[in-house]
Structure formats: structure tokens, C-alpha cells
Short mmCIF file of C-alpha atoms in Angstrom, two decimals:
data_model
loop_
_atom_site.label_atom_id
_atom_site.label_comp_id
_atom_site.label_asym_id
_atom_site.label_seq_id
_atom_site.Cartn_x
_atom_site.Cartn_y
_atom_site.Cartn_z
CA UNK A 1 7.12 -18.42 22.11
CA UNK A 2 6.86 -17.66 25.83
CA UNK A 3 9.21 -14.70 25.39
CA UNK A 4 7.12 -13.38 22.48
CA UNK A 5 3.93 -13.71 24.55
CA UNK A 6 5.57 -11.84 27.43
CA UNK A 7 6.61 -9.04 25.09
CA UNK A 8 3.11 -8.83 23.64
CA UNK A 9 1.60 -8.66 27.14
CA UNK A 10 4.01 -5.87 28.04
CA UNK A 11 3.12 -4.05 24.85
CA UNK A 12 -0.61 -4.33 25.51
CA UNK A 13 -0.07 -3.13 29.07
CA UNK A 14 1.84 -0.14 27.74
CA UNK A 15 -0.89 0.67 25.23
CA UNK A 16 -3.54 0.56 27.95
CA UNK A 17 -1.45 2.97 30.04
CA UNK A 18 -1.16 5.40 27.14
CA UNK A 19 -4.89 5.21 26.49
CA UNK A 20 -5.58 5.91 30.17
CA UNK A 21 -3.43 9.04 30.08
CA UNK A 22 -5.17 10.15 26.90
CA UNK A 23 -8.55 9.71 28.59
CA UNK A 24 -7.31 11.68 31.58
CA UNK A 25 -6.25 14.61 29.40
CA UNK A 26 -8.82 14.61 26.63
CA UNK A 27 -11.51 16.26 28.70
CA UNK A 28 -9.59 19.51 28.34
CA UNK A 29 -6.89 18.67 25.80
CA UNK A 30 -8.34 17.28 22.62
CA UNK A 31 -7.00 15.76 19.44
CA UNK A 32 -3.55 16.66 18.23
CA UNK A 33 -2.72 18.59 21.41
CA UNK A 34 -3.03 15.76 23.92
CA UNK A 35 -0.61 13.73 21.84
CA UNK A 36 1.96 16.51 22.07
CA UNK A 37 1.79 16.50 25.85
CA UNK A 38 2.12 12.72 26.18
CA UNK A 39 4.94 12.49 23.65
CA UNK A 40 6.74 15.49 25.13
CA UNK A 41 6.60 13.95 28.59
CA UNK A 42 7.76 10.57 27.28
CA UNK A 43 10.65 12.30 25.58
CA UNK A 44 11.56 14.15 28.78
CA UNK A 45 11.57 10.86 30.68
CA UNK A 46 13.56 9.12 27.94
CA UNK A 47 16.43 11.60 27.69
CA UNK A 48 16.59 11.83 31.50
CA UNK A 49 16.96 8.08 31.83
CA UNK A 50 19.23 7.87 28.81
CA UNK A 51 21.67 10.41 30.27
CA UNK A 52 21.51 8.85 33.74
CA UNK A 53 22.17 5.34 32.40
CA UNK A 54 25.09 6.63 30.32
CA UNK A 55 26.75 8.33 33.29
CA UNK A 56 26.05 5.50 35.74
CA UNK A 57 27.43 2.84 33.38
CA UNK A 58 30.64 4.87 33.03
CA UNK A 59 31.00 5.10 36.80
CA UNK A 60 30.20 1.41 37.19
CA UNK A 61 32.91 0.51 34.66
CA UNK A 62 35.32 2.57 36.76
CA UNK A 63 34.39 0.50 39.81
CA UNK A 64 32.02 3.00 41.45
CA UNK A 65 29.04 0.62 41.67
CA UNK A 66 27.07 2.68 44.23
CA UNK A 67 27.02 5.83 42.10
CA UNK A 68 23.65 7.29 41.00
CA UNK A 69 23.65 10.47 38.93
CA UNK A 70 20.06 11.24 39.97
CA UNK A 71 21.25 11.69 43.56
CA UNK A 72 24.22 13.88 42.71
CA UNK A 73 24.37 17.55 43.68
CA UNK A 74 23.85 19.99 40.81
CA UNK A 75 27.05 21.87 41.64
CA UNK A 76 29.12 18.67 41.38
CA UNK A 77 27.39 17.61 38.16
CA UNK A 78 28.20 20.93 36.47
CA UNK A 79 31.82 19.84 36.13
CA UNK A 80 30.78 17.19 33.61
CA UNK A 81 28.51 19.46 31.53
CA UNK A 82 30.92 20.26 28.69
CA UNK A 83 32.03 16.67 28.17
CA UNK A 84 28.47 15.30 28.26
CA UNK A 85 27.22 17.84 25.72
CA UNK A 86 30.04 16.80 23.42
CA UNK A 87 29.26 13.10 23.86
CA UNK A 88 25.45 13.06 24.21
CA UNK A 89 24.50 16.38 22.64
CA UNK A 90 22.69 17.72 25.73
CA UNK A 91 22.90 18.05 29.50
CA UNK A 92 20.38 17.85 32.38
CA UNK A 93 21.14 18.76 35.97
CA UNK A 94 20.30 15.99 38.49
CA UNK A 95 17.57 18.11 40.12
CA UNK A 96 15.95 18.62 36.72
CA UNK A 97 15.80 14.94 35.75
CA UNK A 98 12.33 13.57 35.10
CA UNK A 99 12.36 11.29 38.15
CA UNK A 100 13.26 14.11 40.56
CA UNK A 101 10.82 16.67 39.16
CA UNK A 102 8.02 14.08 39.12
CA UNK A 103 8.66 12.98 42.71
CA UNK A 104 8.66 16.54 44.01
CA UNK A 105 5.49 17.42 42.09
CA UNK A 106 3.72 14.31 43.38
CA UNK A 107 4.51 15.34 46.94
CA UNK A 108 3.03 18.77 46.30
CA UNK A 109 6.37 20.48 46.93
CA UNK A 110 7.34 23.72 45.22
CA UNK A 111 10.57 25.10 43.83
CA UNK A 112 12.18 28.48 44.41
CA UNK A 113 13.29 31.21 42.06
CA UNK A 114 16.73 32.76 42.80
CA UNK A 115 14.92 35.71 44.48
CA UNK A 116 13.12 33.32 46.84
CA UNK A 117 9.71 33.49 45.16
CA UNK A 118 7.71 30.27 44.80
CA UNK A 119 7.99 28.37 41.53
CA UNK A 120 5.09 26.02 40.63
CA UNK A 121 5.26 22.87 38.49
CA UNK A 122 4.29 24.50 35.22
CA UNK A 123 6.98 27.13 35.72
CA UNK A 124 9.54 24.51 36.68
CA UNK A 125 8.84 22.38 33.60
CA UNK A 126 9.11 25.46 31.39
CA UNK A 127 12.49 26.21 32.97
CA UNK A 128 13.71 22.60 32.65
CA UNK A 129 12.74 22.39 28.97
CA UNK A 130 14.50 25.69 28.28
CA UNK A 131 17.61 24.49 30.08
CA UNK A 132 17.71 21.26 28.03
CA UNK A 133 17.47 23.14 24.74
CA UNK A 134 19.99 25.77 25.87
CA UNK A 135 22.48 23.09 26.95
CA UNK A 136 23.07 22.24 23.28
CA UNK A 137 23.59 25.85 22.14
CA UNK A 138 26.97 26.47 20.57
CA UNK A 139 27.57 22.75 20.04
CA UNK A 140 27.16 20.58 16.94
CA UNK A 141 23.90 19.23 18.40
CA UNK A 142 22.24 22.66 18.68
CA UNK A 143 19.97 22.23 15.64
CA UNK A 144 18.85 18.80 16.82
CA UNK A 145 17.52 20.20 20.12
CA UNK A 146 16.39 23.73 19.23
CA UNK A 147 12.63 24.16 19.73
CA UNK A 148 11.97 20.52 20.63
CA UNK A 149 9.56 21.47 23.43
CA UNK A 150 7.82 24.32 21.58
CA UNK A 151 4.54 22.41 21.35
CA UNK A 152 4.50 21.53 25.05
CA UNK A 153 2.69 24.62 26.35
CA UNK A 154 2.64 24.30 30.14
CA UNK A 155 0.59 27.51 30.44
CA UNK A 156 -2.13 26.61 27.95
CA UNK A 157 -5.75 27.02 29.00
CA UNK A 158 -6.32 23.67 27.29
CA UNK A 159 -4.70 22.06 30.32
CA UNK A 160 -7.05 23.86 32.69
CA UNK A 161 -8.73 27.20 33.29
CA UNK A 162 -6.60 27.97 36.36
CA UNK A 163 -2.96 27.47 37.30
CA UNK A 164 -3.94 24.93 39.96
CA UNK A 165 -5.96 22.86 37.46
CA UNK A 166 -3.13 22.97 34.95
CA UNK A 167 -0.59 21.79 37.52
CA UNK A 168 -2.95 19.08 38.69
CA UNK A 169 -3.13 17.71 35.15
CA UNK A 170 0.61 18.08 34.63
CA UNK A 171 1.25 16.08 37.81
CA UNK A 172 -1.10 13.33 36.60
CA UNK A 173 0.70 13.38 33.26
CA UNK A 174 4.12 12.97 34.88
CA UNK A 175 2.83 10.18 37.12
CA UNK A 176 1.13 8.43 34.21
CA UNK A 177 4.26 8.43 32.07
CA UNK A 178 6.37 7.41 35.09
CA UNK A 179 4.08 4.40 35.60
CA UNK A 180 4.53 3.19 32.01
CA UNK A 181 6.49 -0.04 31.81
CA UNK A 182 9.03 1.24 29.31
CA UNK A 183 11.84 -1.00 30.47
CA UNK A 184 15.48 -0.01 30.49
CA UNK A 185 16.76 2.47 27.95
CA UNK A 186 19.50 -0.07 27.29
CA UNK A 187 16.95 -2.65 26.08
CA UNK A 188 16.54 -1.76 22.42
CA UNK A 189 15.24 -5.16 21.38
CA UNK A 190 11.79 -4.50 22.83
CA UNK A 191 12.04 -0.83 21.78
CA UNK A 192 9.21 0.17 24.09
CA UNK A 193 9.78 3.92 23.86
CA UNK A 194 9.59 3.74 20.08
CA UNK A 195 6.64 1.36 20.20
CA UNK A 196 4.78 3.68 22.57
CA UNK A 197 5.36 6.56 20.15
CA UNK A 198 4.06 4.56 17.18
CA UNK A 199 1.00 3.38 19.10
CA UNK A 200 0.12 6.90 20.17
CA UNK A 201 0.47 8.19 16.62
CA UNK A 202 -1.69 5.33 15.29
CA UNK A 203 -4.28 5.89 18.01
CA UNK A 204 -4.52 9.55 17.12
CA UNK A 205 -4.48 9.12 13.34
CA UNK A 206 -7.20 6.45 13.38
CA UNK A 207 -9.53 8.79 15.28
CA UNK A 208 -8.60 12.08 13.69
CA UNK A 209 -9.46 11.63 10.03
CA UNK A 210 -7.41 13.27 7.33
CA UNK A 211 -5.76 15.88 9.55
CA UNK A 212 -4.05 13.18 11.60
CA UNK A 213 -3.47 10.70 8.79
CA UNK A 214 -1.42 13.26 6.88
CA UNK A 215 1.31 12.89 9.47
CA UNK A 216 1.49 9.13 9.76
CA UNK A 217 2.21 6.23 7.42
CA UNK A 218 0.89 2.90 8.78
CA UNK A 219 3.59 0.49 9.89
CA UNK A 220 2.70 -2.19 7.33
CA UNK A 221 3.09 0.23 4.41
CA UNK A 222 6.36 1.50 5.90
CA UNK A 223 7.68 -2.07 6.06
CA UNK A 224 6.69 -2.69 2.44
CA UNK A 225 8.40 0.47 1.16
CA UNK A 226 11.58 -0.33 3.07
CA UNK A 227 11.72 -3.92 1.88
CA UNK A 228 11.14 -2.87 -1.74
CA UNK A 229 13.96 -0.35 -1.46
CA UNK A 230 16.47 -2.74 0.11
CA UNK A 231 16.05 -5.95 -1.91
CA UNK A 232 19.48 -7.55 -2.18
CA UNK A 233 21.06 -5.11 0.28
CA UNK A 234 22.20 -5.59 3.86
CA UNK A 235 23.44 -2.02 4.29
CA UNK A 236 22.99 1.42 2.74
CA UNK A 237 24.87 4.68 2.98
CA UNK A 238 21.82 6.61 4.27
CA UNK A 239 18.06 6.96 3.93
CA UNK A 240 16.03 10.03 2.94
CA UNK A 241 12.37 11.09 3.04
CA UNK A 242 11.51 14.43 1.36
CA UNK A 243 8.18 14.65 3.24
CA UNK A 244 9.16 12.85 6.41
CA UNK A 245 6.25 13.77 8.70
CA UNK A 246 6.86 12.24 12.12
CA UNK A 247 9.68 10.04 10.79
CA UNK A 248 7.96 6.64 10.91
CA UNK A 249 9.16 5.70 7.42
CA UNK A 250 12.77 6.62 8.11
CA UNK A 251 12.83 4.66 11.33
CA UNK A 252 11.27 1.55 9.82
CA UNK A 253 14.52 1.23 7.86
CA UNK A 254 16.43 1.13 11.14
CA UNK A 255 14.01 -1.52 12.42
CA UNK A 256 14.36 -3.76 9.36
CA UNK A 257 18.03 -3.35 8.41
CA UNK A 258 19.44 -2.45 11.82
CA UNK A 259 20.94 0.83 13.00
CA UNK A 260 24.51 -0.04 11.99
CA UNK A 261 23.35 -0.98 8.47
CA UNK A 262 22.40 2.67 7.86
CA UNK A 263 25.96 3.91 7.78
CA UNK A 264 25.70 7.69 7.53
CA UNK A 265 22.28 8.25 8.99
CA UNK A 266 18.70 9.39 8.56
CA UNK A 267 17.76 12.48 6.54
CA UNK A 268 14.45 14.18 5.98
CA UNK A 269 12.59 17.40 5.34
CA UNK A 270 9.21 18.46 6.74
CA UNK A 271 7.28 21.69 6.20
CA UNK A 272 5.05 21.50 9.30
CA UNK A 273 6.87 22.80 12.41
CA UNK A 274 4.91 20.65 14.87
CA UNK A 275 5.50 17.48 12.88
CA UNK A 276 9.14 18.44 12.40
CA UNK A 277 9.52 18.55 16.18
CA UNK A 278 7.76 15.20 16.49
CA UNK A 279 10.14 13.68 13.98
CA UNK A 280 13.20 14.76 15.92
CA UNK A 281 11.67 13.48 19.15
CA UNK A 282 10.94 10.20 17.39
CA UNK A 283 14.58 9.90 16.39
CA UNK A 284 15.72 10.29 20.00
CA UNK A 285 13.07 7.85 21.27
CA UNK A 286 14.49 5.26 18.87
CA UNK A 287 17.98 5.93 20.24
CA UNK A 288 19.24 7.62 17.07
CA UNK A 289 22.05 9.92 18.17
CA UNK A 290 22.00 13.61 17.27
CA UNK A 291 24.95 13.02 14.94
CA UNK A 292 23.06 10.29 13.01
CA UNK A 293 20.08 12.31 11.79
CA UNK A 294 19.55 15.54 9.88
CA UNK A 295 15.91 16.65 9.77
CA UNK A 296 15.16 20.07 8.26
CA UNK A 297 12.03 22.24 8.47
CA UNK A 298 11.53 23.81 5.05
CA UNK A 299 9.33 23.51 1.94
CA UNK A 300 10.98 20.64 0.05
CA UNK A 301 9.79 21.70 -3.40
CA UNK A 302 10.69 25.40 -3.07
CA UNK A 303 13.60 25.34 -0.62
CA UNK A 304 15.20 21.89 -0.68
CA UNK A 305 17.87 21.05 1.89
CA UNK A 306 20.72 18.50 1.61
CA UNK A 307 21.78 19.91 -1.80
CA UNK A 308 25.44 19.23 -1.13
CA UNK A 309 25.04 15.81 0.43
CA UNK A 310 26.10 12.56 -1.17
CA UNK A 311 23.10 11.07 -3.08
CA UNK A 312 20.93 8.61 -1.18
CA UNK A 313 20.92 4.86 -1.72
CA UNK A 314 17.41 4.63 -0.28
CA UNK A 315 14.52 7.07 -0.54
CA UNK A 316 11.15 6.17 0.98
CA UNK A 317 8.25 8.58 1.14
CA UNK A 318 4.52 9.11 1.36
CA UNK A 319 4.24 12.73 0.19
CA UNK A 320 0.94 14.63 0.53
CA UNK A 321 -1.54 13.79 -2.21
CA UNK A 322 -2.25 16.38 -4.90
CA UNK A 323 -1.39 19.48 -2.87
CA UNK A 324 -0.99 22.88 -4.48
CA UNK A 325 2.45 24.34 -5.13
CA UNK A 326 3.99 27.32 -6.96
CA UNK A 327 4.55 25.45 -10.24
CA UNK A 328 4.92 27.70 -13.29
CA UNK A 329 3.96 30.77 -11.23
CA UNK A 330 7.58 30.69 -10.06
CA UNK A 331 9.74 31.32 -13.17
CA UNK A 332 12.82 29.94 -11.41
CA UNK A 333 11.44 26.43 -11.00
CA UNK A 334 11.50 25.46 -14.69
CA UNK A 335 15.29 25.96 -14.58
CA UNK A 336 15.66 24.07 -11.31
CA UNK A 337 17.93 21.07 -12.05
CA UNK A 338 15.44 18.82 -10.28
CA UNK A 339 12.56 19.68 -12.60
CA UNK A 340 14.11 20.99 -15.83
CA UNK A 341 15.05 17.59 -17.34
CA UNK A 342 11.35 16.79 -17.91
CA UNK A 343 10.88 20.11 -19.74
CA UNK A 344 7.65 20.79 -17.84
CA UNK A 345 6.53 21.35 -14.27
CA UNK A 346 3.89 19.41 -12.35
CA UNK A 347 0.53 21.25 -12.39
CA UNK A 348 0.07 23.97 -9.78
CA UNK A 349 -2.92 22.11 -8.33
CA UNK A 350 -1.16 18.74 -8.16
CA UNK A 351 2.41 18.59 -6.85
CA UNK A 352 2.64 14.76 -6.79
CA UNK A 353 5.10 14.41 -9.66
CA UNK A 354 7.16 17.34 -8.37
CA UNK A 355 7.97 15.15 -5.35
CA UNK A 356 8.81 12.29 -7.73
CA UNK A 357 11.21 14.47 -9.74
CA UNK A 358 12.77 15.83 -6.56
CA UNK A 359 13.33 12.30 -5.21
CA UNK A 360 14.90 11.19 -8.48
CA UNK A 361 17.37 14.07 -8.25
CA UNK A 362 18.48 13.01 -4.78
CA UNK A 363 18.82 9.31 -5.74
CA UNK A 364 22.24 7.62 -5.96
CA UNK A 365 23.23 5.72 -9.16
CA UNK A 366 22.83 2.43 -7.25
CA UNK A 367 19.86 3.62 -5.22
CA UNK A 368 16.17 2.82 -5.06
CA UNK A 369 13.26 5.16 -4.35
CA UNK A 370 9.88 3.77 -3.25
CA UNK A 371 7.22 6.51 -3.24
CA UNK A 372 3.52 6.25 -2.40
CA UNK A 373 1.48 8.01 -5.12
CA UNK A 374 -2.05 9.17 -5.78
CA UNK A 375 -3.50 6.95 -8.59
CA UNK A 376 -4.33 9.89 -10.84
CA UNK A 377 -0.67 10.64 -11.59
CA UNK A 378 -0.43 7.29 -13.38
CA UNK A 379 -2.90 8.13 -16.16
CA UNK A 380 -3.74 11.86 -16.29
CA UNK A 381 -2.75 13.79 -19.39
CA UNK A 382 -1.12 17.17 -19.88
CA UNK A 383 2.05 18.01 -17.95
CA UNK A 384 1.82 14.83 -15.88
CA UNK A 385 1.85 12.68 -19.02
CA UNK A 386 4.95 14.52 -20.25
CA UNK A 387 6.71 13.90 -16.91
CA UNK A 388 5.79 10.18 -17.10
CA UNK A 389 7.17 10.13 -20.63
CA UNK A 390 10.47 11.54 -19.38
CA UNK A 391 10.65 8.98 -16.56
CA UNK A 392 9.83 6.02 -18.84
CA UNK A 393 11.97 7.13 -21.83
CA UNK A 394 14.96 7.48 -19.53
CA UNK A 395 14.32 4.10 -17.90
CA UNK A 396 13.87 5.36 -14.33
CA UNK A 397 10.59 3.55 -13.57
CA UNK A 398 11.27 0.08 -12.24
CA UNK A 399 7.89 -0.99 -10.85
CA UNK A 400 4.34 0.23 -10.25
CA UNK A 401 2.32 -1.44 -7.49
CA UNK A 402 -1.42 -0.98 -7.05
CA UNK A 403 -2.17 -1.20 -3.30
CA UNK A 404 -5.49 -2.14 -1.66
CA UNK A 405 -7.90 0.64 -0.82
CA UNK A 406 -8.40 1.98 2.70
CA UNK A 407 -4.86 1.33 3.98
CA UNK A 408 -4.22 4.89 5.11
CA UNK A 409 -5.90 6.83 7.89
CA UNK A 410 -8.23 9.50 6.59
CA UNK A 411 -8.61 8.24 3.02
CA UNK A 412 -10.16 5.18 1.40
CA UNK A 413 -8.25 5.70 -1.87
CA UNK A 414 -6.41 2.71 -3.30
CA UNK A 415 -2.93 4.22 -3.48
CA UNK A 416 0.02 3.14 -5.63
CA UNK A 417 3.76 2.78 -5.17
CA UNK A 418 6.25 3.93 -7.78
CA UNK A 419 9.67 2.32 -7.49
CA UNK A 420 12.45 4.17 -9.29
CA UNK A 421 16.06 3.21 -10.01
CA UNK A 422 18.85 4.93 -11.87
CA UNK A 423 20.78 1.74 -12.63
CA UNK A 424 18.20 -0.60 -14.16
CA UNK A 425 19.41 -3.72 -15.96
CA UNK A 426 16.62 -3.74 -18.59
CA UNK A 427 14.08 -1.31 -20.05
CA UNK A 428 10.96 -3.13 -18.86
CA UNK A 429 8.55 -2.08 -16.12
CA UNK A 430 6.98 -4.50 -13.65
CA UNK A 431 3.31 -3.94 -12.82
CA UNK A 432 1.92 -5.59 -9.66
CA UNK A 433 -1.76 -5.76 -8.75
CA UNK A 434 -1.79 -6.05 -4.94
CA UNK A 435 -5.39 -4.91 -4.48
CA UNK A 436 -6.35 -8.22 -2.86
CA UNK A 437 -3.25 -8.52 -0.65
CA UNK A 438 -4.88 -7.40 2.60
CA UNK A 439 -7.28 -8.18 5.43
CA UNK A 440 -9.88 -5.92 6.99
CA UNK A 441 -9.03 -4.78 10.53
CA UNK A 442 -11.60 -2.50 12.22
CA UNK A 443 -12.20 0.39 9.80
CA UNK A 444 -9.10 -0.08 7.67
CA UNK A 445 -7.43 -2.69 5.51
CA UNK A 446 -4.04 -4.00 6.56
CA UNK A 447 -1.10 -5.72 4.90
CA UNK A 448 -0.13 -8.81 6.85
CA UNK A 449 3.46 -10.15 6.68
CA UNK A 450 2.39 -12.78 4.14
CA UNK A 451 0.92 -10.09 1.90
CA UNK A 452 4.12 -8.08 2.07
CA UNK A 453 6.12 -11.24 1.32
CA UNK A 454 3.97 -11.91 -1.78
CA UNK A 455 4.49 -8.39 -3.12
CA UNK A 456 8.24 -8.30 -2.41
CA UNK A 457 8.69 -11.79 -3.88
CA UNK A 458 6.96 -10.72 -7.10
CA UNK A 459 9.06 -7.54 -7.17
CA UNK A 460 12.30 -9.50 -6.71
CA UNK A 461 11.62 -12.23 -9.29
CA UNK A 462 10.28 -9.90 -12.03
CA UNK A 463 8.31 -12.70 -13.70
CA UNK A 464 4.76 -12.80 -15.04
CA UNK A 465 2.23 -14.27 -12.63
CA UNK A 466 -1.37 -14.51 -13.79
CA UNK A 467 -3.63 -11.91 -12.15
CA UNK A 468 -0.75 -10.67 -9.93
CA UNK A 469 2.05 -9.15 -11.97
CA UNK A 470 3.37 -8.64 -15.46
CA UNK A 471 6.71 -7.46 -16.85
CA UNK A 472 5.96 -5.02 -19.67
CA UNK A 473 8.30 -3.92 -22.47
CA UNK A 474 9.03 -0.24 -23.03
CA UNK A 475 7.35 -0.28 -26.45
CA UNK A 476 4.03 -1.42 -25.00
CA UNK A 477 4.06 1.34 -22.39
CA UNK A 478 4.84 3.84 -25.14
CA UNK A 479 1.93 2.50 -27.21
CA UNK A 480 -0.34 3.09 -24.23
CA UNK A 481 0.71 6.78 -24.24
CA UNK A 482 2.78 6.27 -21.09
CA UNK A 483 -0.21 5.21 -19.02
CA UNK A 484 1.25 3.58 -15.89
CA UNK A 485 -1.99 2.31 -14.33
CA UNK A 486 -1.58 -1.30 -13.25
CA UNK A 487 -5.06 -2.19 -14.54
CA UNK A 488 -3.89 -1.36 -18.08
CA UNK A 489 -1.38 -4.22 -18.02
CA UNK A 490 -2.48 -6.79 -15.41
CA UNK A 491 -5.77 -8.61 -15.98
CA UNK A 492 -7.79 -8.87 -12.76
CA UNK A 493 -8.97 -12.27 -11.67
CA UNK A 494 -12.69 -12.84 -12.28
CA UNK A 495 -13.93 -13.89 -8.85
CA UNK A 496 -17.57 -14.01 -9.87
CA UNK A 497 -19.34 -17.37 -9.61
CA UNK A 498 -19.19 -19.24 -12.92
CA UNK A 499 -22.60 -19.90 -14.50
CA UNK A 500 -23.59 -23.30 -15.95
CA UNK A 501 -25.46 -22.25 -19.13
CA UNK A 502 -27.05 -25.68 -19.74
CA UNK A 503 -28.35 -25.80 -16.18
CA UNK A 504 -29.55 -22.19 -16.39
CA UNK A 505 -31.48 -22.89 -19.63
CA UNK A 506 -33.13 -25.92 -18.06
CA UNK A 507 -34.18 -23.83 -15.05
CA UNK A 508 -35.58 -21.12 -17.31
CA UNK A 509 -37.51 -23.73 -19.34
CA UNK A 510 -38.99 -25.13 -16.12
CA UNK A 511 -39.97 -21.65 -14.91
CA UNK A 512 -41.69 -20.88 -18.24
CA UNK A 513 -43.60 -24.18 -18.06
CA UNK A 514 -44.76 -23.45 -14.50
CA UNK A 515 -45.76 -19.96 -15.59
CA UNK A 516 -48.00 -21.43 -18.34
CA UNK A 517 -49.65 -23.80 -15.87
CA UNK A 518 -50.41 -20.88 -13.57
CA UNK A 519 -51.85 -18.86 -16.46
CA UNK A 520 -54.15 -21.80 -17.39
CA UNK A 521 -55.32 -22.13 -13.78
CA UNK A 522 -56.03 -18.38 -13.56
CA UNK A 523 -58.06 -18.51 -16.81
CA UNK A 524 -60.16 -21.40 -15.45
CA UNK A 525 -60.94 -19.46 -12.25
CA UNK A 526 -61.91 -16.36 -14.25
CA UNK A 527 -64.17 -18.44 -16.50
CA UNK A 528 -65.92 -19.99 -13.50
CA UNK A 529 -66.47 -16.56 -11.91
CA UNK A 530 -67.92 -15.17 -15.16
CA UNK A 531 -70.25 -18.23 -15.50
CA UNK A 532 -71.61 -17.71 -12.00
CA UNK A 533 -72.27 -14.03 -12.74
CA UNK A 534 -74.29 -14.93 -15.93
CA UNK A 535 -76.55 -17.19 -13.88
#
């Protein structure tokens, strides 16, 4: 317990430090931008310390206990460049490590260009970031590092109206991140780098409305999706998210199952370039090696990646709700092997079921897909009903879970989860009403561990529980015209106060009697007044 309390204190201290940096920057750098600067700097610190620890531990194992890569001359370090790029995927010169650049900036020192001209901090950081990305060029890690620092604009007016103001803020940023108690990069149990990332994303999303919430799935929902997808499994071949955002869902799998339990790695696709960069940074901050993740930046529905990969045993996703897509305007899509089996495309104005069909195509025969859905896809007619018919008739739908409202940042909608399997043992569908499995925390609802346990337990047992879940035969779903709304099959508990009719009637009788007495008294008063007027 004492250890847990210590960890929690360290975590709270870290969160306060992040908030302080945010306050420092937000005067000039607002919203989504300030997060990019903090995360980019954290990432720069992380890979610097990661590389240094890797080299130092190798020297220590060889008996050179006094060695420190950060103090090495650049010319001497160059000899190890090729081998380090092969092993770590990147290379940083000692003089360009976070600790050395930060120290020099804090002292107000300047750097020099080869021609002898002065180089200021913003110019130096731009050069360092370019060197890190270029170090991976021509190697198998090139795609993992390309463009990682694109959103860290050291020359932006958002940092300050003059070069001096920008460099002043950049120095404060470096010092703030340096002061964070992030522990050793070897200490993955506390996972402070990853925790700092998640906190910063949560902090931004909770204050940014829909624009921020689109990029982030709350940790409790991520845990639920992962646990639903891994019931009965201790390891999987790999995990995939077709709309991976900043990667929080993918990495929750690593947190729950363990890194070694995800044998081949972490795969995802993201259309937004900024979020794509954040996802790759997130992978590194969680110590996922460049050879253990494959994140692509493309439109999943129109230009899907990972076509030739082995199907995925686990797919978890929170795709964007009811976005527009090409649909039947693109004549090629109806013949796309992902969508053609249903014989119809998802509506152009609502791509939700297109993501479902795509995920099903990428799912292994023994795999499970747990996808967050907009409630409307469960009951709307037209093309969506035909797609549901295909999914149910072919026995792909394993479970539908109605979640509480207000779980996600930027929307109060009560979302659903569709769990799909290709290798079901029966043709029944489990419906779970989890609308009451939450507590209110600040402005949002939250799933506590006990709520997640209740939902996963019901999912695992597949038994009827009054007011919670019901296992429904295929024929009944067909009779309901393939309506998959949980409320159609699970009766909600009546939490209203029960009324005692006998007692209520007695109270009404007493009220009526008192009313008559009052009427009689009023009539007497009126009669007396009228008598006095006659006199």
C-alpha cells in the first residue's frame, strides 16, 4: 500500500508539473498547439535518455562503469552511428542530447553555424530535430521517424512575437520538462512517460470539446474494449485499430496483456497527420520499438493499408461517429471485398458501418473485434439495416453493449459497443444494458474497475441476468427486423418509488373530506358577510 501511495504521489506531482508548463505556454500557445510542444519536448527528452541509457548499460556490462555517453565527443560517437541506427532505429550526437541542449540554453549560451554565425535555441532545436529524423533515413526505421517533429514549429509566432520571446518560452519549456519526475527510462512499471502523455491528452480533451475528444478514447473505455477482446486469452498475434487516433486504445492492450503478449506488434491507420505523429510518439513513449509498430497515415475506408498482413486476432476501435464518406459516389467501393459481401454500402452521410465492415475483413478466424458505435446504427433502416442483416445472418455479431451516456469528451451520447467474432460457437447474440454501470466524475461519467468487471463477467458467462443482460436467439432478432438496440431485448429496471394504492386512496379520501370542511367554513363566512350587508 505504501508503494502504491508513493506512486500516486509521484503521479500527482507529475500532473501538476505538466499543468504548470501548460499554464506557462497557454498565454501565447492555446489549445491543441500547446500540447504539441509539451509532447514533442517530452519525446525529445525520452529518446535522448533512452539512447543514453542503452549505450551506458552496454559500456557498464563491458566493465566501463565511469562511461557517460552524454559527455562523449561527437567525433568519437560518430563511429557508433551505423550500429545504433540498426539497433535503436535512430541516432543522436552527444551534443544534441536533450540534457546538453537544455543546459546550454539555460545558461544563455549560443551555438555556431559552420560559417561561424550565431545559432540561437530555436534554430538549434530545428537542426536537432532534423538530424534525428535524418538519422533513420535509408534504414528500416525510416517510416517510423519521418516527420515526427513536423508539428513542433520552433519559429511559430504562437510562441512569441519576436525571436527572443520565442526562445525565452522554449527555454522555459525545456526546463519544465527537464524538471518533471519521469524516473528512469528503464522503469517501465511506473510508466511515467506514458502516463504523462495520457494525462496531457485527457487534460486537453476535457477542455477542448469535440475537436479534442475526437482524438482520445478515455482510459476506462479503452480498458473495457481490450478486456472484451481478450477474454480467455493471455497472448495475441497482434492488435489493430483502423482509426487509431493518438494510439491510446492500441497501447492499453500492451498495458493489460503485457508487451510480450502482443507477439507481432501494434498496427493502426489514422487520416489526420497531426494525430498520426502523436500516435507514433506515443508508441515510443511507451517503449514500443520501431520494429513493433506499423502506423499508417491514410484514409482507412478509401485507401486501406495492411492488405497483405496476417489477419488480426484483436481489433479495438472508436471510429468517428457518422462522418461522411464517398459511399456509392465511388463505383469501385461496391466491388471492394471489404464491403461487397453485404451487397450495399453504408450511407454517404454515415460511415459507421463502413468501419464495421472494414474491421470484419481484417479480423482473424479466431479473433475478436470490439468497436464503439453510434447508437443510430443499431436501429436505422435502409442500407444500414441491410448491413446489420448480413452481419446477423452470417453470425458475426457476438454481443451488443449499451454504455452509459457522457463517457466521452465532447459528446453526451450514450454510445454502444459491437463485439464481433468469426468463430462463434452458437447463433445467439448477447445484449448487455450497462447504462447504470458508472459514476459521475466532474463533467463526465466514468467506468470504475467494478463496473468493467460486471460488464466483462456478463460478457464471459453469456447468461440471462434480469435488467442487465439477455442472450437472444437468432430468430428473435430476425423477427425484430434486425434491430440491435439493447433496449429492444433487455427490460430496464424500474427504479421509481413503488406506490401503495391503499394508502394513496386513504390520503385522497382525507384530502377530499378536508376540502369539504373548508368549503362549509367558506360558505358560513360568506353568509355572515351578506347578513351584515342586509342590515
